[in-house]
Structure formats: structure tokens, C-alpha cells
GROMACS .gro file of C-alpha atoms in nm:
model
  393
    1UNK     CA    1  13.072   9.387  10.836
    2UNK     CA    2  13.237   9.563  10.573
    3UNK     CA    3  13.066   9.857  10.413
    4UNK     CA    4  13.093   9.982  10.044
    5UNK     CA    5  13.056  10.357  10.008
    6UNK     CA    6  13.130  10.491   9.643
    7UNK     CA    7  12.981  10.720   9.382
    8UNK     CA    8  12.936  10.563   9.051
    9UNK     CA    9  13.015  10.801   8.748
   10UNK     CA   10  12.756  10.649   8.514
   11UNK     CA   11  12.453  10.386   8.554
   12UNK     CA   12  12.673  10.115   8.375
   13UNK     CA   13  12.953  10.171   8.624
   14UNK     CA   14  12.698  10.095   8.926
   15UNK     CA   15  12.569   9.751   8.695
   16UNK     CA   16  12.898   9.681   8.665
   17UNK     CA   17  12.977   9.681   9.025
   18UNK     CA   18  12.622   9.526   9.112
   19UNK     CA   19  12.683   9.234   8.908
   20UNK     CA   20  13.064   9.201   9.060
   21UNK     CA   21  12.903   9.218   9.398
   22UNK     CA   22  12.680   8.886   9.301
   23UNK     CA   23  12.984   8.723   9.214
   24UNK     CA   24  13.163   8.754   9.534
   25UNK     CA   25  12.992   8.870   9.853
   26UNK     CA   26  13.207   9.124   9.954
   27UNK     CA   27  13.109   9.142  10.282
   28UNK     CA   28  13.245   8.824  10.357
   29UNK     CA   29  13.550   8.861  10.211
   30UNK     CA   30  13.856   8.914  10.431
   31UNK     CA   31  14.134   9.134  10.284
   32UNK     CA   32  14.391   8.822  10.254
   33UNK     CA   33  14.106   8.665  10.029
   34UNK     CA   34  14.103   8.997   9.855
   35UNK     CA   35  14.421   9.013   9.718
   36UNK     CA   36  14.371   8.637   9.601
   37UNK     CA   37  14.074   8.736   9.430
   38UNK     CA   38  14.245   9.032   9.271
   39UNK     CA   39  14.514   8.793   9.140
   40UNK     CA   40  14.308   8.568   8.990
   41UNK     CA   41  14.016   8.780   8.879
   42UNK     CA   42  14.180   9.100   8.738
   43UNK     CA   43  13.867   9.219   8.615
   44UNK     CA   44  13.765   9.324   8.975
   45UNK     CA   45  14.082   9.467   9.093
   46UNK     CA   46  13.939   9.826   9.041
   47UNK     CA   47  13.644   9.742   9.263
   48UNK     CA   48  13.886   9.582   9.521
   49UNK     CA   49  14.094   9.895   9.568
   50UNK     CA   50  13.763  10.088   9.610
   51UNK     CA   51  13.699   9.844   9.906
   52UNK     CA   52  13.989   9.903  10.027
   53UNK     CA   53  14.008  10.263  10.037
   54UNK     CA   54  13.656  10.308  10.104
   55UNK     CA   55  13.559  10.054  10.329
   56UNK     CA   56  13.568  10.289  10.678
   57UNK     CA   57  13.406  10.578  10.509
   58UNK     CA   58  13.037  10.464  10.489
   59UNK     CA   59  12.778  10.677  10.559
   60UNK     CA   60  12.544  10.592  10.840
   61UNK     CA   61  12.178  10.542  10.789
   62UNK     CA   62  11.957  10.547  11.127
   63UNK     CA   63  11.668  10.327  11.136
   64UNK     CA   64  11.411  10.542  11.341
   65UNK     CA   65  11.143  10.297  11.425
   66UNK     CA   66  11.038   9.951  11.338
   67UNK     CA   67  11.118   9.753  11.015
   68UNK     CA   68  10.844   9.481  11.039
   69UNK     CA   69  10.821   9.302  10.687
   70UNK     CA   70  11.147   9.465  10.493
   71UNK     CA   71  11.418   9.299  10.693
   72UNK     CA   72  11.580   9.141  10.401
   73UNK     CA   73  11.550   9.458  10.170
   74UNK     CA   74  11.733   9.657  10.414
   75UNK     CA   75  12.030   9.450  10.362
   76UNK     CA   76  11.991   9.457   9.938
   77UNK     CA   77  11.949   9.817   9.938
   78UNK     CA   78  12.150   9.953  10.213
   79UNK     CA   79  12.398   9.689  10.270
   80UNK     CA   80  12.631   9.747  10.000
   81UNK     CA   81  12.665  10.124  10.016
   82UNK     CA   82  12.603  10.234  10.438
   83UNK     CA   83  12.655  10.140  10.758
   84UNK     CA   84  12.286  10.084  10.890
   85UNK     CA   85  12.223  10.139  11.293
   86UNK     CA   86  11.898  10.132  11.481
   87UNK     CA   87  11.732  10.367  11.750
   88UNK     CA   88  11.842  10.262  12.091
   89UNK     CA   89  11.740  10.591  12.288
   90UNK     CA   90  11.507  10.568  12.538
   91UNK     CA   91  11.383  10.912  12.546
   92UNK     CA   92  11.370  11.237  12.344
   93UNK     CA   93  11.638  11.387  12.552
   94UNK     CA   94  11.848  11.091  12.486
   95UNK     CA   95  11.821  11.096  12.140
   96UNK     CA   96  11.902  11.467  12.082
   97UNK     CA   97  12.203  11.379  12.282
   98UNK     CA   98  12.310  11.148  12.061
   99UNK     CA   99  12.357  11.409  11.758
  100UNK     CA  100  12.590  11.579  11.946
  101UNK     CA  101  12.971  11.562  11.885
  102UNK     CA  102  13.072  11.226  12.009
  103UNK     CA  103  12.709  11.097  12.018
  104UNK     CA  104  12.637  10.792  11.846
  105UNK     CA  105  12.399  10.946  11.595
  106UNK     CA  106  12.635  11.238  11.550
  107UNK     CA  107  12.761  11.131  11.181
  108UNK     CA  108  12.437  11.010  11.064
  109UNK     CA  109  12.349  11.115  10.673
  110UNK     CA  110  12.006  10.955  10.660
  111UNK     CA  111  11.725  10.849  10.870
  112UNK     CA  112  11.452  10.597  10.786
  113UNK     CA  113  11.111  10.741  11.024
  114UNK     CA  114  10.840  10.564  11.089
  115UNK     CA  115  10.533  10.706  11.315
  116UNK     CA  116  10.593  10.419  11.573
  117UNK     CA  117  10.914  10.600  11.672
  118UNK     CA  118  10.686  10.919  11.821
  119UNK     CA  119  10.615  10.655  12.106
  120UNK     CA  120  10.956  10.738  12.214
  121UNK     CA  121  11.104  11.060  12.082
  122UNK     CA  122  10.752  11.250  11.981
  123UNK     CA  123  10.691  11.380  11.677
  124UNK     CA  124  10.983  11.515  11.416
  125UNK     CA  125  10.880  11.873  11.503
  126UNK     CA  126  11.095  12.215  11.466
  127UNK     CA  127  11.331  12.063  11.780
  128UNK     CA  128  11.377  11.758  11.681
  129UNK     CA  129  11.483  11.888  11.330
  130UNK     CA  130  11.711  12.154  11.475
  131UNK     CA  131  11.886  11.922  11.701
  132UNK     CA  132  11.975  11.722  11.429
  133UNK     CA  133  12.346  11.703  11.343
  134UNK     CA  134  12.453  11.880  11.013
  135UNK     CA  135  12.575  11.561  10.847
  136UNK     CA  136  12.216  11.469  10.834
  137UNK     CA  137  12.099  11.570  10.493
  138UNK     CA  138  11.777  11.303  10.402
  139UNK     CA  139  11.511  11.185  10.595
  140UNK     CA  140  11.281  10.936  10.432
  141UNK     CA  141  10.948  10.919  10.606
  142UNK     CA  142  10.756  10.574  10.588
  143UNK     CA  143  10.393  10.716  10.483
  144UNK     CA  144  10.198  10.930  10.253
  145UNK     CA  145  10.107  11.168  10.492
  146UNK     CA  146  10.403  11.349  10.650
  147UNK     CA  147  10.246  11.585  10.891
  148UNK     CA  148  10.414  11.445  11.202
  149UNK     CA  149  10.725  11.606  11.017
  150UNK     CA  150  10.809  11.988  11.025
  151UNK     CA  151  10.882  12.002  10.662
  152UNK     CA  152  10.972  12.381  10.654
  153UNK     CA  153  11.207  12.340  10.936
  154UNK     CA  154  11.379  12.039  10.729
  155UNK     CA  155  11.389  12.299  10.429
  156UNK     CA  156  11.568  12.573  10.683
  157UNK     CA  157  11.821  12.335  10.763
  158UNK     CA  158  11.862  12.200  10.387
  159UNK     CA  159  11.738  11.865  10.508
  160UNK     CA  160  11.543  11.657  10.217
  161UNK     CA  161  11.237  11.490  10.329
  162UNK     CA  162  11.058  11.180  10.099
  163UNK     CA  163  10.719  11.031  10.185
  164UNK     CA  164  10.574  10.693  10.045
  165UNK     CA  165  10.300  10.820   9.769
  166UNK     CA  166  10.146  10.534   9.577
  167UNK     CA  167  10.253  10.272   9.836
  168UNK     CA  168   9.935  10.326   9.998
  169UNK     CA  169   9.711  10.398   9.753
  170UNK     CA  170   9.527  10.057   9.724
  171UNK     CA  171   9.487   9.994  10.079
  172UNK     CA  172   9.368  10.331  10.182
  173UNK     CA  173   9.120  10.339   9.861
  174UNK     CA  174   8.970   9.991   9.963
  175UNK     CA  175   8.913  10.114  10.330
  176UNK     CA  176   8.714  10.446  10.195
  177UNK     CA  177   8.524  10.140   9.946
  178UNK     CA  178   8.443   9.958  10.291
  179UNK     CA  179   8.313  10.284  10.437
  180UNK     CA  180   8.136  10.372  10.158
  181UNK     CA  181   7.935  10.074  10.138
  182UNK     CA  182   7.912   9.985  10.506
  183UNK     CA  183   7.766  10.357  10.565
  184UNK     CA  184   7.501  10.347  10.222
  185UNK     CA  185   7.359  10.015  10.344
  186UNK     CA  186   7.397  10.033  10.727
  187UNK     CA  187   7.621   9.739  10.742
  188UNK     CA  188   7.807   9.816  11.051
  189UNK     CA  189   7.493   9.915  11.221
  190UNK     CA  190   7.349   9.545  11.093
  191UNK     CA  191   7.640   9.357  11.236
  192UNK     CA  192   7.611   9.506  11.557
  193UNK     CA  193   7.248   9.439  11.600
  194UNK     CA  194   7.330   9.059  11.484
  195UNK     CA  195   7.610   9.037  11.748
  196UNK     CA  196   7.326   9.159  11.994
  197UNK     CA  197   7.101   8.877  11.913
  198UNK     CA  198   6.862   9.144  11.761
  199UNK     CA  199   6.876   9.024  11.404
  200UNK     CA  200   6.790   9.307  11.175
  201UNK     CA  201   6.748   9.672  11.282
  202UNK     CA  202   6.373   9.802  11.254
  203UNK     CA  203   6.313   9.992  10.947
  204UNK     CA  204   6.655   9.960  10.831
  205UNK     CA  205   6.569  10.006  10.437
  206UNK     CA  206   6.399  10.357  10.502
  207UNK     CA  207   6.777  10.449  10.595
  208UNK     CA  208   6.992  10.258  10.306
  209UNK     CA  209   7.068  10.315   9.959
  210UNK     CA  210   7.184  10.131   9.661
  211UNK     CA  211   7.566  10.183   9.538
  212UNK     CA  212   7.482  10.198   9.214
  213UNK     CA  213   7.383  10.510   9.051
  214UNK     CA  214   7.501  10.741   9.313
  215UNK     CA  215   7.713  11.036   9.261
  216UNK     CA  216   8.047  10.987   9.446
  217UNK     CA  217   8.248  11.357   9.501
  218UNK     CA  218   8.645  11.296   9.558
  219UNK     CA  219   8.794  11.639   9.713
  220UNK     CA  220   9.174  11.561   9.591
  221UNK     CA  221   9.207  11.380   9.347
  222UNK     CA  222   9.534  11.209   9.356
  223UNK     CA  223   9.693  10.872   9.385
  224UNK     CA  224   9.483  10.758   9.651
  225UNK     CA  225   9.161  10.945   9.542
  226UNK     CA  226   9.211  10.843   9.197
  227UNK     CA  227   9.240  10.486   9.301
  228UNK     CA  228   8.952  10.492   9.495
  229UNK     CA  229   8.734  10.643   9.186
  230UNK     CA  230   8.837  10.371   9.014
  231UNK     CA  231   8.674  10.113   9.247
  232UNK     CA  232   8.380  10.319   9.277
  233UNK     CA  233   8.321  10.343   8.903
  234UNK     CA  234   8.294   9.973   8.866
  235UNK     CA  235   7.936   9.975   9.043
  236UNK     CA  236   7.905  10.198   8.842
  237UNK     CA  237   7.900  10.527   9.047
  238UNK     CA  238   7.894  10.869   8.897
  239UNK     CA  239   8.238  11.035   8.964
  240UNK     CA  240   8.306  11.407   9.032
  241UNK     CA  241   8.606  11.583   9.170
  242UNK     CA  242   8.763  11.895   9.287
  243UNK     CA  243   9.113  11.944   9.314
  244UNK     CA  244   9.323  12.268   9.310
  245UNK     CA  245   9.389  12.184   8.954
  246UNK     CA  246   9.198  11.963   8.687
  247UNK     CA  247   9.405  11.661   8.683
  248UNK     CA  248   9.520  11.623   8.313
  249UNK     CA  249   9.547  11.248   8.306
  250UNK     CA  250   9.240  11.187   8.503
  251UNK     CA  251   8.986  10.904   8.293
  252UNK     CA  252   8.717  11.096   8.116
  253UNK     CA  253   8.443  10.955   8.350
  254UNK     CA  254   8.604  11.171   8.618
  255UNK     CA  255   8.391  11.478   8.576
  256UNK     CA  256   8.603  11.794   8.694
  257UNK     CA  257   8.428  12.113   8.913
  258UNK     CA  258   8.633  12.435   8.927
  259UNK     CA  259   8.362  12.556   9.190
  260UNK     CA  260   8.346  12.319   9.485
  261UNK     CA  261   8.019  12.432   9.617
  262UNK     CA  262   7.880  12.348   9.279
  263UNK     CA  263   8.020  11.992   9.317
  264UNK     CA  264   7.916  11.959   9.665
  265UNK     CA  265   7.546  12.028   9.590
  266UNK     CA  266   7.539  11.715   9.375
  267UNK     CA  267   7.716  11.476   9.562
  268UNK     CA  268   7.558  11.199   9.756
  269UNK     CA  269   7.878  11.093   9.901
  270UNK     CA  270   8.163  11.314  10.026
  271UNK     CA  271   8.505  11.146  10.008
  272UNK     CA  272   8.828  11.375  10.164
  273UNK     CA  273   9.142  11.301  10.025
  274UNK     CA  274   9.337  11.606  10.126
  275UNK     CA  275   9.696  11.616  10.286
  276UNK     CA  276   9.694  11.777  10.638
  277UNK     CA  277   9.843  12.124  10.607
  278UNK     CA  278   9.808  12.472  10.830
  279UNK     CA  279   9.569  12.560  10.503
  280UNK     CA  280   9.346  12.233  10.520
  281UNK     CA  281   9.319  12.247  10.936
  282UNK     CA  282   8.939  12.237  10.942
  283UNK     CA  283   8.887  12.291  10.538
  284UNK     CA  284   8.547  12.091  10.559
  285UNK     CA  285   8.385  12.277  10.792
  286UNK     CA  286   8.034  12.415  10.824
  287UNK     CA  287   7.997  12.602  10.528
  288UNK     CA  288   8.112  12.292  10.298
  289UNK     CA  289   7.900  12.068  10.510
  290UNK     CA  290   7.605  12.266  10.463
  291UNK     CA  291   7.657  12.294  10.068
  292UNK     CA  292   7.590  11.891  10.055
  293UNK     CA  293   7.269  11.836   9.999
  294UNK     CA  294   7.039  11.694  10.296
  295UNK     CA  295   7.106  11.312  10.363
  296UNK     CA  296   7.424  11.304  10.203
  297UNK     CA  297   7.721  11.119  10.309
  298UNK     CA  298   8.096  11.206  10.410
  299UNK     CA  299   8.393  10.924  10.379
  300UNK     CA  300   8.740  11.049  10.576
  301UNK     CA  301   9.045  10.842  10.481
  302UNK     CA  302   9.274  11.145  10.481
  303UNK     CA  303   9.346  11.314  10.843
  304UNK     CA  304   9.086  11.365  11.116
  305UNK     CA  305   9.186  11.749  11.148
  306UNK     CA  306   9.058  11.845  10.779
  307UNK     CA  307   8.717  11.819  10.887
  308UNK     CA  308   8.554  12.059  11.147
  309UNK     CA  309   8.460  11.784  11.388
  310UNK     CA  310   8.206  11.960  11.577
  311UNK     CA  311   8.047  12.091  11.231
  312UNK     CA  312   8.000  11.736  11.141
  313UNK     CA  313   7.854  11.620  11.470
  314UNK     CA  314   7.591  11.913  11.438
  315UNK     CA  315   7.542  11.786  11.116
  316UNK     CA  316   7.455  11.470  11.223
  317UNK     CA  317   7.249  11.568  11.509
  318UNK     CA  318   7.021  11.756  11.318
  319UNK     CA  319   7.006  11.493  11.032
  320UNK     CA  320   7.193  11.681  10.771
  321UNK     CA  321   7.421  11.418  10.721
  322UNK     CA  322   7.282  11.047  10.688
  323UNK     CA  323   7.597  10.894  10.825
  324UNK     CA  324   7.987  10.925  10.819
  325UNK     CA  325   8.234  10.672  10.775
  326UNK     CA  326   8.577  10.772  10.956
  327UNK     CA  327   8.935  10.609  10.906
  328UNK     CA  328   9.060  10.871  11.106
  329UNK     CA  329   9.026  11.151  11.381
  330UNK     CA  330   9.200  11.455  11.505
  331UNK     CA  331   9.354  11.344  11.820
  332UNK     CA  332   9.395  10.976  11.764
  333UNK     CA  333   9.363  10.743  11.973
  334UNK     CA  334   9.131  10.934  12.153
  335UNK     CA  335   8.808  10.937  11.982
  336UNK     CA  336   8.556  11.230  12.022
  337UNK     CA  337   8.274  11.032  12.247
  338UNK     CA  338   7.961  11.213  12.094
  339UNK     CA  339   8.069  11.017  11.773
  340UNK     CA  340   8.027  10.676  11.968
  341UNK     CA  341   7.628  10.821  12.052
  342UNK     CA  342   7.574  10.769  11.651
  343UNK     CA  343   7.515  10.412  11.607
  344UNK     CA  344   7.420  10.464  11.234
  345UNK     CA  345   7.798  10.580  11.141
  346UNK     CA  346   8.086  10.355  11.068
  347UNK     CA  347   8.380  10.416  11.244
  348UNK     CA  348   8.748  10.201  11.201
  349UNK     CA  349   9.096  10.284  11.390
  350UNK     CA  350   9.248  10.425  11.119
  351UNK     CA  351   9.297  10.070  10.916
  352UNK     CA  352   9.408  10.294  10.613
  353UNK     CA  353   9.751  10.077  10.560
  354UNK     CA  354   9.704   9.778  10.779
  355UNK     CA  355   9.781   9.504  10.560
  356UNK     CA  356  10.133   9.332  10.553
  357UNK     CA  357  10.129   9.388  10.172
  358UNK     CA  358  10.106   9.760  10.150
  359UNK     CA  359  10.332   9.831  10.474
  360UNK     CA  360  10.633   9.624  10.330
  361UNK     CA  361  10.567   9.881   9.991
  362UNK     CA  362  10.604  10.163  10.212
  363UNK     CA  363  10.900  10.040  10.362
  364UNK     CA  364  11.072   9.951  10.069
  365UNK     CA  365  11.013  10.268   9.896
  366UNK     CA  366  11.139  10.484  10.203
  367UNK     CA  367  11.460  10.283  10.192
  368UNK     CA  368  11.470  10.336   9.796
  369UNK     CA  369  11.450  10.671   9.893
  370UNK     CA  370  11.733  10.669  10.098
  371UNK     CA  371  11.954  10.414   9.870
  372UNK     CA  372  11.890  10.641   9.566
  373UNK     CA  373  11.972  10.974   9.777
  374UNK     CA  374  12.303  10.806   9.889
  375UNK     CA  375  12.412  10.678   9.508
  376UNK     CA  376  12.274  10.961   9.326
  377UNK     CA  377  12.256  11.290   9.555
  378UNK     CA  378  11.826  11.266   9.508
  379UNK     CA  379  11.543  11.049   9.592
  380UNK     CA  380  11.227  10.986   9.388
  381UNK     CA  381  10.977  11.155   9.656
  382UNK     CA  382  11.065  11.428   9.792
  383UNK     CA  383  10.765  11.607   9.900
  384UNK     CA  384  10.592  11.885   9.736
  385UNK     CA  385  10.660  12.161   9.962
  386UNK     CA  386  11.047  12.095   9.918
  387UNK     CA  387  10.967  12.100   9.543
  388UNK     CA  388  10.852  12.438   9.551
  389UNK     CA  389  11.145  12.529   9.781
  390UNK     CA  390  11.398  12.373   9.498
  391UNK     CA  391  11.205  12.602   9.240
  392UNK     CA  392  11.251  12.920   9.453
  393UNK     CA  393  11.614  12.891   9.480
   0.00000   0.00000   0.00000
């Protein structure tokens, strides 16, 4: 297949190219036919000359993992500007070897990464990042959380890293909403009781509460946290939050607390929405958990390691926490057996973005970052650590 690779001097140039490419499918144009078009359609002659001179110079993009929903989007977004190749390595060592001179991936410029690739090559840790060839300039990670990629190793190598913020907001927020309702109303326990042929659990009403009127505390009012706040506010619930800084465009009904302990003392439910970094491991620990009022509930759709699991289990055991709703765990897919002993908690197997709608949006957004980089030299979703590093340069 003929590939296109050129830089456009202005958005107008690119718009003209796009319109011409719709007139003629250049991937299907033979050299002989191209000169016929050049003679008969003089207005595209410059573009045909570009095609003739650059058709072998298209940058390579490696799809590292599975594309499930966006097959047509790959063709639309990258087909005319890049040569797309797919991961065929069977092991980590084979993957790294392919980036050595003469290897199949040696001249790859951009990488699309999704978490399924870890089953073959593991995380994109420092060993992987340091083993990439010098040609690699952009890694487009499919996911809002990017703790599976060593961002600081990327910065050291000058390899940009993007994620997919926004694409996951709705699906993850509705997962948090389910966990909120299930834990307050004990729906998970009740369903298990019904399936066991026992109808309702005994004394159920003494353990349940209405959602309306409760206070929801959000730790980290980013895209997902804000979307969850919007959903919960509809009941209505009182919404309070703590972030590193007050969110300037937050709705007026979102009450900001600079002091996190003061916020926790007013919360019926704490929902955690912080990224996993070195400074957020066990962020919700013994001190934070005990700052919650007795009978509170914790919801976690972020990452398992941001909560001190042992401290959380102790609080469940002594009744300080009435319940927890968990979609994430520290060592997935393993689940701490102690958690299985609590019938009053709700757990899901990391279902946050398990919808075809959100997964397609995530795939497209990651691919769009690659396209933007190849055309303009920069993608829209550069991760915050890289943005900070650029400011300090």
C-alpha cells in the first residue's frame, strides 16, 4: 500500500490535501494512473509530485496491543500519513531485539500502547523505554491512568507520552455511581441472598441508607471526579471535594475544602479519584480513614494502590467503615482473600471502562494523538509530568 508522509505548512494546506484525497484514493493509484491524473487534473499535480517523492518515507507506527473497535479509524487517521505495523513479538526479549539495528521496529517513530500488550512484553518500565530505538518519539497510551508506563524514563529519553483523558470519564463515573448506590442500599448483598434462595437478608434496613441528602466527598476533582459529582448531585447529594488546588471551573454546588481532614469529617461517602504516582501510594491510609466519621463508606475507581488496603480492612473489621465499593485492587487480577469475607461490600473486576462506546473513544483518542504528532509535532494529551518537564527546560 502506498503511504503518504508530508508536513503541511498551514491548516489550509492540510485541508486542501484532505479534500483532494477524497477525490482520488491515492492508495489505489498506480504510477501510470497518477501521471494521467496529473495531465487531466492540473490542480493536484503538486500533490502527486509529493506522493512520488515521499511514498517510501512514511514514518512507522507500531500498534502494541489490540485494536478492538477502531479498525476503520486507523485507516482514516493514520492511513495517509504513516506505515502502520503490528506487534508480532512473542516475548519481552524478542520485542527489545526488534528495536536493534536491522530489527523490524528499529525505525518506528510512534507507538500505540494498550494494557493487553503487558501479557506479552510486560509493563513499559525503564528497561523497555531504554531499549527503544532513538527513532521513537511518541508513545500514545490507551487509558487515562498511565502508571504502567515509566513516564520519567520517557522524559529522560525525550519520548513524549500521551494518555486518553475525557474518553473514560462517563464510564468510570457511572461505575462509581453503581458502587455508591450498591453500598448505601446493600444491593449486592441482597442479590446474592436472593440467588441463594433466601430472599432478603435479615435486618437489612438497619444497614442501609437513602442516597438523597447524603454528603459525598470527592478526593481529586478531575474529569472523572467531576462527572461523578454531576451524577450524584442529581439525587441530590451534597458534594464536597479536595484537590491540590481549587478547581476554578467547578460548579458552585461543589464545595472546596483546602483541609482534607475537615472534609473527611463531614463525608458519608468518600470517592477516590487520584492518579497512581509514587506520592499517592497509600494516600488514603490509616489517618485519612479514621478521619472519616464512623459508618462512612469508601468508593475506589482510581487505582488499588492509592488506598492502604490493610488499614481499610481493619476499619471494616472494627466497624468504622460501614462498607466499601471497589473496582480496583493493588495486585490485579488477584484480590485479597480477606475482602471476600465481608458480605456487606461491593466489588467489581475493574469494570470502569468496560463498554464498547468508551473503549472505542479511548482507542480513537490515542490514535488521534499519534496523528497530531506526526502532522504538527505535538499531540493534545501530553501527560502532566511531561508538561512540567517542558516548562523547566
